[in-house]
C-alpha atoms as a PDB file:
ATOM      1  CA  MET A   1       6.115  21.498  -8.848  1.00  0.00           C
ATOM      2  CA  LEU A   2       7.696  22.471  -6.336  1.00  0.00           C
ATOM      3  CA  LEU A   3       5.865  24.004  -3.627  1.00  0.00           C
ATOM      4  CA  ARG A   4       8.134  25.346  -0.807  1.00  0.00           C
ATOM      5  CA  THR A   5       5.998  27.198   1.548  1.00  0.00           C
ATOM      6  CA  ASN A   6       3.663  25.350   4.286  1.00  0.00           C
ATOM      7  CA  LYS A   7       0.253  27.646   3.422  1.00  0.00           C
ATOM      8  CA  TYR A   8       0.188  25.958  -0.086  1.00  0.00           C
ATOM      9  CA  ARG A   9       1.121  23.143   0.840  1.00  0.00           C
ATOM     10  CA  THR A  10      -1.590  23.084   3.311  1.00  0.00           C
ATOM     11  CA  ILE A  11      -3.608  24.132   0.288  1.00  0.00           C
ATOM     12  CA  VAL A  12      -2.683  21.731  -2.122  1.00  0.00           C
ATOM     13  CA  LEU A  13      -2.991  18.800   0.652  1.00  0.00           C
ATOM     14  CA  LEU A  14      -6.687  19.640   1.296  1.00  0.00           C
ATOM     15  CA  SER A  15      -7.637  20.205  -2.385  1.00  0.00           C
ATOM     16  CA  PHE A  16      -6.244  16.639  -2.399  1.00  0.00           C
ATOM     17  CA  ILE A  17      -8.528  15.402   0.538  1.00  0.00           C
ATOM     18  CA  LEU A  18     -11.221  16.641  -1.934  1.00  0.00           C
ATOM     19  CA  LEU A  19     -10.525  14.522  -4.550  1.00  0.00           C
ATOM     20  CA  LEU A  20     -10.450  11.685  -2.610  1.00  0.00           C
ATOM     21  CA  ILE A  21     -13.791  12.365  -0.840  1.00  0.00           C
ATOM     22  CA  ALA A  22     -15.018  12.917  -4.672  1.00  0.00           C
ATOM     23  CA  ALA A  23     -13.371   9.401  -5.869  1.00  0.00           C
ATOM     24  CA  LEU A  24     -14.700   7.717  -2.954  1.00  0.00           C
ATOM     25  CA  CYS A  25     -17.982   8.651  -3.764  1.00  0.00           C
ATOM     26  CA  ALA A  26     -17.249   8.021  -7.669  1.00  0.00           C
ATOM     27  CA  SER A  27     -16.454   4.408  -6.525  1.00  0.00           C
ATOM     28  CA  VAL A  28     -19.950   3.859  -5.039  1.00  0.00           C
ATOM     29  CA  VAL A  29     -21.914   5.493  -7.543  1.00  0.00           C
ATOM     30  CA  TYR A  30     -20.247   3.630 -11.098  1.00  0.00           C
ATOM     31  CA  GLY A  31     -19.697   0.226 -12.191  1.00  0.00           C
ATOM     32  CA  TYR A  32     -21.669  -2.800 -13.954  1.00  0.00           C
ATOM     33  CA  THR A  33     -24.675  -2.369 -11.328  1.00  0.00           C
ATOM     34  CA  ASN A  34     -26.789   0.986 -13.053  1.00  0.00           C
ATOM     35  CA  THR A  35     -26.908   3.552 -10.735  1.00  0.00           C
ATOM     36  CA  SER A  36     -26.942   7.282 -10.444  1.00  0.00           C
ATOM     37  CA  TRP A  37     -26.172   9.956  -7.828  1.00  0.00           C
ATOM     38  CA  SER A  38     -29.510  10.161  -6.867  1.00  0.00           C
ATOM     39  CA  VAL A  39     -29.754   6.511  -6.198  1.00  0.00           C
ATOM     40  CA  ALA A  40     -26.538   6.733  -3.834  1.00  0.00           C
ATOM     41  CA  TYR A  41     -27.808   9.693  -1.836  1.00  0.00           C
ATOM     42  CA  LYS A  42     -30.736   7.437  -1.255  1.00  0.00           C
ATOM     43  CA  ALA A  43     -28.901   4.296  -0.513  1.00  0.00           C
ATOM     44  CA  PHE A  44     -27.931   6.097   2.447  1.00  0.00           C
ATOM     45  CA  THR A  45     -30.880   8.110   3.127  1.00  0.00           C
ATOM     46  CA  HIS A  46     -33.724   6.767   2.692  1.00  0.00           C
ATOM     47  CA  PHE A  47     -33.087   2.719   2.809  1.00  0.00           C
ATOM     48  CA  SER A  48     -35.637   0.129   0.353  1.00  0.00           C
ATOM     49  CA  GLY A  49     -33.568  -2.912   0.442  1.00  0.00           C
ATOM     50  CA  SER A  50     -33.859  -2.838  -3.557  1.00  0.00           C
ATOM     51  CA  ASN A  51     -30.920  -4.902  -4.948  1.00  0.00           C
ATOM     52  CA  GLU A  52     -29.345  -1.116  -6.198  1.00  0.00           C
ATOM     53  CA  HIS A  53     -29.113   0.185  -2.517  1.00  0.00           C
ATOM     54  CA  LEU A  54     -27.786  -2.812  -0.852  1.00  0.00           C
ATOM     55  CA  VAL A  55     -25.406  -3.229  -3.874  1.00  0.00           C
ATOM     56  CA  LEU A  56     -24.308   0.293  -2.805  1.00  0.00           C
ATOM     57  CA  ARG A  57     -24.119   0.178   0.572  1.00  0.00           C
ATOM     58  CA  ASN A  58     -22.741  -3.501   1.211  1.00  0.00           C
ATOM     59  CA  VAL A  59     -20.495  -4.608  -1.939  1.00  0.00           C
ATOM     60  CA  ARG A  60     -19.190  -0.572  -3.196  1.00  0.00           C
ATOM     61  CA  LEU A  61     -19.073   1.710   0.031  1.00  0.00           C
ATOM     62  CA  PRO A  62     -16.162  -0.994   2.133  1.00  0.00           C
ATOM     63  CA  ARG A  63     -14.663  -1.493  -1.319  1.00  0.00           C
ATOM     64  CA  ALA A  64     -14.140   1.941  -1.773  1.00  0.00           C
ATOM     65  CA  LEU A  65     -13.391   2.551   2.312  1.00  0.00           C
ATOM     66  CA  ILE A  66     -11.012  -0.524   1.495  1.00  0.00           C
ATOM     67  CA  ALA A  67      -8.911   0.721  -1.160  1.00  0.00           C
ATOM     68  CA  ALA A  68      -8.327   3.879   0.093  1.00  0.00           C
ATOM     69  CA  THR A  69      -7.460   2.315   3.215  1.00  0.00           C
ATOM     70  CA  VAL A  70      -5.074   0.437   1.145  1.00  0.00           C
ATOM     71  CA  GLY A  71      -3.686   2.428  -0.921  1.00  0.00           C
ATOM     72  CA  ALA A  72      -2.896   5.525   1.817  1.00  0.00           C
ATOM     73  CA  SER A  73      -0.974   2.296   3.969  1.00  0.00           C
ATOM     74  CA  LEU A  74       0.628   1.169   0.710  1.00  0.00           C
ATOM     75  CA  GLY A  75       1.750   4.536  -0.357  1.00  0.00           C
ATOM     76  CA  VAL A  76       3.216   5.914   3.279  1.00  0.00           C
ATOM     77  CA  ALA A  77       5.094   2.115   3.695  1.00  0.00           C
ATOM     78  CA  GLY A  78       6.923   2.950   0.433  1.00  0.00           C
ATOM     79  CA  ALA A  79       8.459   6.401   1.512  1.00  0.00           C
ATOM     80  CA  LEU A  80       9.296   5.234   4.730  1.00  0.00           C
ATOM     81  CA  MET A  81      11.420   2.463   2.379  1.00  0.00           C
ATOM     82  CA  GLN A  82      12.484   4.800   0.466  1.00  0.00           C
ATOM     83  CA  ALA A  83      13.916   6.947   3.183  1.00  0.00           C
ATOM     84  CA  MET A  84      15.094   4.445   5.587  1.00  0.00           C
ATOM     85  CA  THR A  85      16.749   2.481   2.666  1.00  0.00           C
ATOM     86  CA  LYS A  86      18.251   5.727   1.059  1.00  0.00           C
ATOM     87  CA  ASN A  87      16.949   3.206  -2.353  1.00  0.00           C
ATOM     88  CA  PRO A  88      14.445   5.477  -4.854  1.00  0.00           C
ATOM     89  CA  LEU A  89      13.469   2.603  -6.185  1.00  0.00           C
ATOM     90  CA  ALA A  90      11.697   0.611  -2.355  1.00  0.00           C
ATOM     91  CA  GLU A  91       8.376  -0.676  -2.043  1.00  0.00           C
ATOM     92  CA  PRO A  92       6.767  -4.091  -0.028  1.00  0.00           C
ATOM     93  CA  GLY A  93       5.754  -5.025  -3.511  1.00  0.00           C
ATOM     94  CA  ILE A  94       9.713  -4.798  -5.527  1.00  0.00           C
ATOM     95  CA  PHE A  95      11.310  -5.662  -1.953  1.00  0.00           C
ATOM     96  CA  GLY A  96       9.528  -9.920  -1.573  1.00  0.00           C
ATOM     97  CA  ILE A  97       7.051  -7.978   1.078  1.00  0.00           C
ATOM     98  CA  ASN A  98       4.252  -8.520  -0.087  1.00  0.00           C
ATOM     99  CA  ALA A  99       5.346 -12.209  -1.997  1.00  0.00           C
ATOM    100  CA  GLY A 100       6.416 -12.799   1.642  1.00  0.00           C
ATOM    101  CA  ALA A 101       3.275 -12.326   3.238  1.00  0.00           C
ATOM    102  CA  GLY A 102       0.860 -13.731   1.267  1.00  0.00           C
ATOM    103  CA  PHE A 103       3.645 -16.994   1.075  1.00  0.00           C
ATOM    104  CA  PHE A 104       2.993 -17.361   4.387  1.00  0.00           C
ATOM    105  CA  VAL A 105      -1.144 -17.109   4.314  1.00  0.00           C
ATOM    106  CA  VAL A 106      -1.389 -19.499   1.784  1.00  0.00           C
ATOM    107  CA  CYS A 107       0.895 -22.004   4.198  1.00  0.00           C
ATOM    108  CA  SER A 108      -0.946 -21.251   6.949  1.00  0.00           C
ATOM    109  CA  LEU A 109      -4.602 -22.066   5.093  1.00  0.00           C
ATOM    110  CA  PHE A 110      -2.667 -25.411   3.530  1.00  0.00           C
ATOM    111  CA  PHE A 111      -0.946 -26.895   6.262  1.00  0.00           C
ATOM    112  CA  PHE A 112      -2.888 -25.110   9.114  1.00  0.00           C
ATOM    113  CA  HIS A 113      -6.157 -24.428   7.780  1.00  0.00           C
ATOM    114  CA  VAL A 114      -6.679 -21.363   9.334  1.00  0.00           C
ATOM    115  CA  GLY A 115      -9.869 -19.321   9.095  1.00  0.00           C
ATOM    116  CA  SER A 116      -9.567 -16.834  11.807  1.00  0.00           C
ATOM    117  CA  LEU A 117      -9.479 -12.905   9.762  1.00  0.00           C
ATOM    118  CA  GLN A 118      -7.326 -11.950  13.451  1.00  0.00           C
ATOM    119  CA  ALA A 119      -4.993 -15.147  12.797  1.00  0.00           C
ATOM    120  CA  ILE A 120      -4.945 -14.065   9.076  1.00  0.00           C
ATOM    121  CA  ALA A 121      -3.959 -10.097   9.746  1.00  0.00           C
ATOM    122  CA  TRP A 122      -1.576 -11.822  12.328  1.00  0.00           C
ATOM    123  CA  ILE A 123       0.255 -14.275   9.738  1.00  0.00           C
ATOM    124  CA  SER A 124       0.617 -11.314   7.187  1.00  0.00           C
ATOM    125  CA  PHE A 125       2.648  -9.604   9.824  1.00  0.00           C
ATOM    126  CA  LEU A 126       4.866 -12.154  10.145  1.00  0.00           C
ATOM    127  CA  GLY A 127       5.932 -13.058   6.702  1.00  0.00           C
ATOM    128  CA  ALA A 128       6.408  -9.089   5.763  1.00  0.00           C
ATOM    129  CA  ALA A 129       8.436  -9.099   9.081  1.00  0.00           C
ATOM    130  CA  ALA A 130      10.245 -12.140   7.943  1.00  0.00           C
ATOM    131  CA  THR A 131      10.832 -11.209   4.517  1.00  0.00           C
ATOM    132  CA  ALA A 132      12.065  -7.606   5.371  1.00  0.00           C
ATOM    133  CA  LEU A 133      14.916  -9.215   7.642  1.00  0.00           C
ATOM    134  CA  ILE A 134      15.795 -11.546   4.705  1.00  0.00           C
ATOM    135  CA  VAL A 135      16.198  -9.074   2.914  1.00  0.00           C
ATOM    136  CA  TYR A 136      18.201  -6.610   5.045  1.00  0.00           C
ATOM    137  CA  PHE A 137      20.367  -9.347   5.662  1.00  0.00           C
ATOM    138  CA  VAL A 138      20.985 -10.226   2.054  1.00  0.00           C
ATOM    139  CA  GLY A 139      21.402  -7.475   0.970  1.00  0.00           C
ATOM    140  CA  SER A 140      24.330  -6.690   3.427  1.00  0.00           C
ATOM    141  CA  LEU A 141      26.144  -9.428   2.682  1.00  0.00           C
ATOM    142  CA  GLY A 142      29.649  -8.770   0.968  1.00  0.00           C
ATOM    143  CA  ARG A 143      32.452  -6.728   1.230  1.00  0.00           C
ATOM    144  CA  GLU A 144      29.978  -2.965   0.200  1.00  0.00           C
ATOM    145  CA  GLY A 145      28.071  -4.053   3.376  1.00  0.00           C
ATOM    146  CA  LEU A 146      24.569  -2.270   2.151  1.00  0.00           C
ATOM    147  CA  THR A 147      23.995  -0.790  -0.800  1.00  0.00           C
ATOM    148  CA  PRO A 148      20.485   0.640  -3.141  1.00  0.00           C
ATOM    149  CA  VAL A 149      21.591  -2.001  -5.539  1.00  0.00           C
ATOM    150  CA  LYS A 150      22.175  -4.485  -3.361  1.00  0.00           C
ATOM    151  CA  LEU A 151      18.656  -4.358  -1.836  1.00  0.00           C
ATOM    152  CA  THR A 152      16.805  -4.504  -5.100  1.00  0.00           C
ATOM    153  CA  LEU A 153      18.640  -7.138  -6.322  1.00  0.00           C
ATOM    154  CA  ALA A 154      17.484  -8.716  -2.983  1.00  0.00           C
ATOM    155  CA  GLY A 155      13.970  -7.987  -2.554  1.00  0.00           C
ATOM    156  CA  ALA A 156      13.783  -9.496  -6.580  1.00  0.00           C
ATOM    157  CA  ALA A 157      15.128 -12.771  -5.654  1.00  0.00           C
ATOM    158  CA  MET A 158      12.906 -12.999  -2.552  1.00  0.00           C
ATOM    159  CA  SER A 159       9.965 -12.302  -3.911  1.00  0.00           C
ATOM    160  CA  ALA A 160       9.848 -14.765  -7.282  1.00  0.00           C
ATOM    161  CA  MET A 161      11.431 -17.553  -4.663  1.00  0.00           C
ATOM    162  CA  PHE A 162       8.083 -16.865  -2.309  1.00  0.00           C
ATOM    163  CA  SER A 163       6.157 -16.319  -5.446  1.00  0.00           C
ATOM    164  CA  SER A 164       7.528 -19.842  -6.929  1.00  0.00           C
ATOM    165  CA  LEU A 165       6.941 -21.486  -3.140  1.00  0.00           C
ATOM    166  CA  THR A 166       2.981 -20.308  -3.126  1.00  0.00           C
ATOM    167  CA  GLN A 167       2.517 -21.285  -6.584  1.00  0.00           C
ATOM    168  CA  GLY A 168       4.031 -24.584  -6.426  1.00  0.00           C
ATOM    169  CA  LEU A 169       2.035 -25.155  -2.943  1.00  0.00           C
ATOM    170  CA  LEU A 170      -1.608 -23.921  -4.774  1.00  0.00           C
ATOM    171  CA  SER A 171      -0.775 -26.356  -7.500  1.00  0.00           C
ATOM    172  CA  VAL A 172      -0.832 -28.771  -5.502  1.00  0.00           C
ATOM    173  CA  ASN A 173      -4.071 -28.045  -3.522  1.00  0.00           C
ATOM    174  CA  GLU A 174      -6.984 -27.568  -5.180  1.00  0.00           C
ATOM    175  CA  ALA A 175      -9.074 -26.424  -1.282  1.00  0.00           C
ATOM    176  CA  ALA A 176      -6.281 -24.248  -0.539  1.00  0.00           C
ATOM    177  CA  LEU A 177      -6.165 -22.776  -3.953  1.00  0.00           C
ATOM    178  CA  GLU A 178      -9.659 -21.573  -3.904  1.00  0.00           C
ATOM    179  CA  GLN A 179      -9.381 -19.874  -0.471  1.00  0.00           C
ATOM    180  CA  ALA A 180      -5.753 -18.524  -1.311  1.00  0.00           C
ATOM    181  CA  LEU A 181      -7.091 -16.812  -4.957  1.00  0.00           C
ATOM    182  CA  PHE A 182      -9.249 -14.363  -2.618  1.00  0.00           C
ATOM    183  CA  TRP A 183      -5.591 -12.717  -1.246  1.00  0.00           C
ATOM    184  CA  LEU A 184      -3.324 -13.405  -4.014  1.00  0.00           C
ATOM    185  CA  ALA A 185      -5.504 -11.865  -6.675  1.00  0.00           C
ATOM    186  CA  GLY A 186      -4.471  -8.274  -5.828  1.00  0.00           C
ATOM    187  CA  SER A 187      -7.992  -7.155  -5.312  1.00  0.00           C
ATOM    188  CA  VAL A 188     -10.108  -4.622  -3.806  1.00  0.00           C
ATOM    189  CA  GLN A 189     -13.513  -6.811  -5.171  1.00  0.00           C
ATOM    190  CA  GLY A 190     -16.070  -9.048  -2.987  1.00  0.00           C
ATOM    191  CA  ARG A 191     -13.589  -7.622  -0.374  1.00  0.00           C
ATOM    192  CA  ASP A 192     -15.748  -7.299   3.480  1.00  0.00           C
ATOM    193  CA  LEU A 193     -15.200  -4.660   5.348  1.00  0.00           C
ATOM    194  CA  SER A 194     -14.986  -7.261   8.196  1.00  0.00           C
ATOM    195  CA  LEU A 195     -11.819  -7.969   7.257  1.00  0.00           C
ATOM    196  CA  LEU A 196     -10.418  -4.497   7.014  1.00  0.00           C
ATOM    197  CA  THR A 197     -12.157  -3.360  10.833  1.00  0.00           C
ATOM    198  CA  THR A 198      -9.540  -6.436  11.838  1.00  0.00           C
ATOM    199  CA  VAL A 199      -6.400  -4.992  10.612  1.00  0.00           C
ATOM    200  CA  LEU A 200      -7.120  -1.573  11.065  1.00  0.00           C
ATOM    201  CA  PRO A 201      -6.245  -1.404  15.195  1.00  0.00           C
ATOM    202  CA  TYR A 202      -2.892  -2.090  13.142  1.00  0.00           C
ATOM    203  CA  ILE A 203      -2.608   0.105  10.600  1.00  0.00           C
ATOM    204  CA  VAL A 204      -4.204   3.046  12.194  1.00  0.00           C
ATOM    205  CA  PRO A 205      -1.410   3.504  15.186  1.00  0.00           C
ATOM    206  CA  ALA A 206       1.217   2.678  12.302  1.00  0.00           C
ATOM    207  CA  PHE A 207      -0.126   5.754  10.469  1.00  0.00           C
ATOM    208  CA  ILE A 208       0.571   8.110  13.510  1.00  0.00           C
ATOM    209  CA  ILE A 209       3.984   6.602  14.331  1.00  0.00           C
ATOM    210  CA  SER A 210       5.057   7.266  10.685  1.00  0.00           C
ATOM    211  CA  PHE A 211       3.266  11.114  10.992  1.00  0.00           C
ATOM    212  CA  LEU A 212       5.032  11.460  14.151  1.00  0.00           C
ATOM    213  CA  LEU A 213       8.166  10.341  12.944  1.00  0.00           C
ATOM    214  CA  GLY A 214       8.444  13.099   9.866  1.00  0.00           C
ATOM    215  CA  SER A 215      10.823  15.489  11.418  1.00  0.00           C
ATOM    216  CA  LYS A 216      12.849  12.718  12.733  1.00  0.00           C
ATOM    217  CA  ILE A 217      12.746  11.276   9.477  1.00  0.00           C
ATOM    218  CA  ASN A 218      14.307  13.850   7.616  1.00  0.00           C
ATOM    219  CA  VAL A 219      17.700  14.359   9.931  1.00  0.00           C
ATOM    220  CA  LEU A 220      17.923  10.752   9.479  1.00  0.00           C
ATOM    221  CA  THR A 221      18.409  10.635   5.941  1.00  0.00           C
ATOM    222  CA  MET A 222      21.209  13.901   6.412  1.00  0.00           C
ATOM    223  CA  GLY A 223      22.992  10.542   7.167  1.00  0.00           C
ATOM    224  CA  GLU A 224      23.755   8.522  10.315  1.00  0.00           C
ATOM    225  CA  ASP A 225      26.928   9.801  11.311  1.00  0.00           C
ATOM    226  CA  VAL A 226      24.639  13.438  11.618  1.00  0.00           C
ATOM    227  CA  ALA A 227      22.062  12.604  12.821  1.00  0.00           C
ATOM    228  CA  LYS A 228      23.866  11.081  15.368  1.00  0.00           C
ATOM    229  CA  SER A 229      25.143  14.016  16.244  1.00  0.00           C
ATOM    230  CA  LEU A 230      22.711  15.579  16.790  1.00  0.00           C
ATOM    231  CA  GLY A 231      21.316  13.082  19.653  1.00  0.00           C
ATOM    232  CA  GLN A 232      19.014  10.987  17.906  1.00  0.00           C
ATOM    233  CA  LYS A 233      19.045   7.772  18.559  1.00  0.00           C
ATOM    234  CA  THR A 234      18.776   6.107  14.960  1.00  0.00           C
ATOM    235  CA  TRP A 235      18.526   2.499  15.925  1.00  0.00           C
ATOM    236  CA  LEU A 236      15.776   3.428  17.680  1.00  0.00           C
ATOM    237  CA  ILE A 237      13.859   5.588  15.210  1.00  0.00           C
ATOM    238  CA  LYS A 238      14.794   2.692  12.573  1.00  0.00           C
ATOM    239  CA  ALA A 239      12.875   0.350  14.447  1.00  0.00           C
ATOM    240  CA  LEU A 240       9.550   2.431  14.019  1.00  0.00           C
ATOM    241  CA  MET A 241      10.075   2.763  10.489  1.00  0.00           C
ATOM    242  CA  ALA A 242      10.177  -0.547  10.093  1.00  0.00           C
ATOM    243  CA  LEU A 243       7.152  -1.524  12.421  1.00  0.00           C
ATOM    244  CA  ALA A 244       5.176   1.051  10.660  1.00  0.00           C
ATOM    245  CA  ILE A 245       6.362  -0.642   7.051  1.00  0.00           C
ATOM    246  CA  ILE A 246       5.131  -4.202   8.692  1.00  0.00           C
ATOM    247  CA  LEU A 247       2.042  -3.216  10.059  1.00  0.00           C
ATOM    248  CA  LEU A 248       1.313  -0.812   6.808  1.00  0.00           C
ATOM    249  CA  ALA A 249       2.590  -3.849   3.947  1.00  0.00           C
ATOM    250  CA  GLY A 250       1.186  -6.548   6.223  1.00  0.00           C
ATOM    251  CA  GLY A 251      -2.191  -5.160   6.400  1.00  0.00           C
ATOM    252  CA  SER A 252      -2.494  -3.959   3.048  1.00  0.00           C
ATOM    253  CA  VAL A 253      -2.010  -7.593   1.815  1.00  0.00           C
ATOM    254  CA  ALA A 254      -4.162  -9.290   4.918  1.00  0.00           C
ATOM    255  CA  VAL A 255      -6.824  -7.279   3.136  1.00  0.00           C
ATOM    256  CA  ALA A 256      -6.410  -7.177  -0.299  1.00  0.00           C
ATOM    257  CA  GLY A 257      -3.356  -9.426  -1.034  1.00  0.00           C
ATOM    258  CA  PRO A 258      -0.272  -8.238  -3.084  1.00  0.00           C
ATOM    259  CA  ILE A 259      -0.729  -5.195  -5.224  1.00  0.00           C
ATOM    260  CA  VAL A 260       2.596  -3.818  -6.582  1.00  0.00           C
ATOM    261  CA  PHE A 261       3.579  -0.337  -7.652  1.00  0.00           C
ATOM    262  CA  VAL A 262       1.603   1.843  -5.281  1.00  0.00           C
ATOM    263  CA  GLY A 263       4.613   2.762  -2.337  1.00  0.00           C
ATOM    264  CA  LEU A 264       6.726   2.732  -5.397  1.00  0.00           C
ATOM    265  CA  VAL A 265       5.179   5.416  -7.940  1.00  0.00           C
ATOM    266  CA  ILE A 266       3.552   7.847  -4.548  1.00  0.00           C
ATOM    267  CA  PRO A 267       6.350   8.622  -2.794  1.00  0.00           C
ATOM    268  CA  HIS A 268       8.467  10.280  -5.988  1.00  0.00           C
ATOM    269  CA  PHE A 269       5.173  12.401  -7.037  1.00  0.00           C
ATOM    270  CA  ALA A 270       4.830  13.243  -3.192  1.00  0.00           C
ATOM    271  CA  LYS A 271       8.552  14.251  -3.180  1.00  0.00           C
ATOM    272  CA  PHE A 272       7.543  16.519  -6.537  1.00  0.00           C
ATOM    273  CA  ILE A 273       4.904  18.316  -4.869  1.00  0.00           C
ATOM    274  CA  VAL A 274       6.195  19.051  -1.485  1.00  0.00           C
ATOM    275  CA  GLY A 275      10.640  18.480  -1.649  1.00  0.00           C
ATOM    276  CA  ASN A 276      12.126  16.271   0.233  1.00  0.00           C
ATOM    277  CA  ASP A 277      10.493  17.206   3.712  1.00  0.00           C
ATOM    278  CA  HIS A 278       8.897  14.336   5.298  1.00  0.00           C
ATOM    279  CA  ARG A 279       6.961  15.692   7.257  1.00  0.00           C
ATOM    280  CA  TRP A 280       4.511  16.355   4.913  1.00  0.00           C
ATOM    281  CA  ILE A 281       5.658  13.863   2.352  1.00  0.00           C
ATOM    282  CA  LEU A 282       3.461  11.193   4.550  1.00  0.00           C
ATOM    283  CA  PRO A 283       0.982  12.593   4.721  1.00  0.00           C
ATOM    284  CA  TYR A 284       0.485  13.726   0.993  1.00  0.00           C
ATOM    285  CA  CYS A 285       1.247   9.813   0.445  1.00  0.00           C
ATOM    286  CA  ALA A 286      -1.333   8.768   2.484  1.00  0.00           C
ATOM    287  CA  VAL A 287      -4.102  10.873   0.419  1.00  0.00           C
ATOM    288  CA  LEU A 288      -2.655  10.320  -3.263  1.00  0.00           C
ATOM    289  CA  GLY A 289      -1.781   6.521  -2.446  1.00  0.00           C
ATOM    290  CA  ALA A 290      -5.521   6.466  -2.069  1.00  0.00           C
ATOM    291  CA  ILE A 291      -6.341   8.328  -4.793  1.00  0.00           C
ATOM    292  CA  LEU A 292      -4.840   6.056  -6.961  1.00  0.00           C
ATOM    293  CA  LEU A 293      -6.136   3.002  -5.467  1.00  0.00           C
ATOM    294  CA  VAL A 294     -10.048   3.892  -5.932  1.00  0.00           C
ATOM    295  CA  PHE A 295      -9.202   5.636  -9.431  1.00  0.00           C
ATOM    296  CA  ALA A 296      -7.446   1.740 -10.961  1.00  0.00           C
ATOM    297  CA  ASP A 297     -10.038  -0.002  -8.790  1.00  0.00           C
ATOM    298  CA  ILE A 298     -12.935   2.480 -10.654  1.00  0.00           C
ATOM    299  CA  GLY A 299     -11.101   2.083 -13.891  1.00  0.00           C
ATOM    300  CA  ALA A 300     -10.536  -2.091 -13.364  1.00  0.00           C
ATOM    301  CA  ARG A 301     -14.370  -2.325 -13.646  1.00  0.00           C
ATOM    302  CA  TYR A 302     -14.868  -0.485 -17.157  1.00  0.00           C
ATOM    303  CA  LEU A 303     -11.926  -2.304 -18.899  1.00  0.00           C
ATOM    304  CA  ILE A 304     -12.931  -5.706 -20.588  1.00  0.00           C
ATOM    305  CA  MET A 305     -16.761  -4.665 -18.896  1.00  0.00           C
ATOM    306  CA  PRO A 306     -18.516  -7.124 -17.550  1.00  0.00           C
ATOM    307  CA  GLU A 307     -15.913  -8.836 -16.194  1.00  0.00           C
ATOM    308  CA  GLU A 308     -13.402  -7.230 -13.947  1.00  0.00           C
ATOM    309  CA  VAL A 309      -9.289  -7.149 -13.618  1.00  0.00           C
ATOM    310  CA  PRO A 310      -7.412  -7.065 -10.350  1.00  0.00           C
ATOM    311  CA  VAL A 311      -6.963  -3.739  -9.296  1.00  0.00           C
ATOM    312  CA  GLY A 312      -3.016  -4.622  -9.323  1.00  0.00           C
ATOM    313  CA  VAL A 313      -3.164  -5.046 -12.581  1.00  0.00           C
ATOM    314  CA  MET A 314      -4.527  -1.269 -13.437  1.00  0.00           C
ATOM    315  CA  THR A 315      -1.113   0.096 -10.477  1.00  0.00           C
ATOM    316  CA  ALA A 316       1.693  -2.191 -12.380  1.00  0.00           C
ATOM    317  CA  ILE A 317      -0.177  -0.290 -15.998  1.00  0.00           C
ATOM    318  CA  ILE A 318       0.416   2.486 -14.075  1.00  0.00           C
ATOM    319  CA  GLY A 319       3.666   1.623 -12.420  1.00  0.00           C
ATOM    320  CA  THR A 320       5.879  -0.278 -14.385  1.00  0.00           C
ATOM    321  CA  PRO A 321       7.223   3.062 -16.738  1.00  0.00           C
ATOM    322  CA  LEU A 322       8.170   4.929 -14.091  1.00  0.00           C
ATOM    323  CA  PHE A 323       9.932   1.795 -12.279  1.00  0.00           C
ATOM    324  CA  VAL A 324      12.174   1.834 -15.289  1.00  0.00           C
ATOM    325  CA  TYR A 325      12.883   5.657 -15.697  1.00  0.00           C
ATOM    326  CA  VAL A 326      13.547   6.074 -11.797  1.00  0.00           C
ATOM    327  CA  ALA A 327      15.772   2.591 -12.332  1.00  0.00           C
ATOM    328  CA  ARG A 328      17.470   3.922 -15.162  1.00  0.00           C
ATOM    329  CA  ARG A 329      18.271   7.843 -13.649  1.00  0.00           C
ATOM    330  CA  GLY A 330      19.041   5.865 -10.260  1.00  0.00           C
ATOM    331  CA  PHE A 331      21.676   3.438 -10.962  1.00  0.00           C
ATOM    332  CA  GLN A 332      23.184   5.793 -13.585  1.00  0.00           C
ATOM    333  CA  ASN A 333      24.156   8.412 -11.085  1.00  0.00           C
END
């Protein structure tokens, strides 16, 4: 289903945006509390203060908006990582960036008792940046230099290390455990809209940077020598891509905790539709990532009703088979 003309790409993108709007509406309406479309409409036009109206306005609407924002952020971050590293397996979760950001958040709760949402957001960004630098450094060691396989192994090692350290800290501090589980569950359940508004000033510029870099990334993926011969400052493009990845991944962890596989699945789906043009891949990743996480969150409400599973479980169910497929295809070629 490769769309070769901008006209059809635009039409399909607009169709996906409409699907996203429908998914957001469904996320507001459906759940454990029994509501209907008419009740949801009245909750936003003739608010009565009833329990159903309060749930729709104060719980489900923020949850839907957070799921869409986090899904879009992870989708674009995954596309940028795959383009920058030339690794089809690259994504914030697999490369340990989510685990590193989560570890830094837990450390701030454990050692410094940080309670400010603004501070937690910055700490999450710092953890994402530090982990990215460590993975890049470890993956560059050796005579062969930086390779996709070494990057993937370095990311898996860092993810395991930070996850183990996080579990070790939480096992000796029950107070920190109660606070940290809010982020480490990898879920959008129970999140307050203030969490989203805290990170939006960082996530929105990251989206703008990413979309503006689309044509530059197309040149960069042709090879560094080609890009330099065409006058491109490759170091600057990579630095801006890294900044966008850190802001998008760090902001997502600060809001919803570590959610994996969205950044892996979505870029491959986008490339299947529009090819290798990042001017289109990145917007498609934003919309498709939002759709995936919103629908995954709706499914998480019904999987073991009346209880809920973290949305990260749903994305793992979707993403694991594709991860195995891409790994086998990529490493065999």
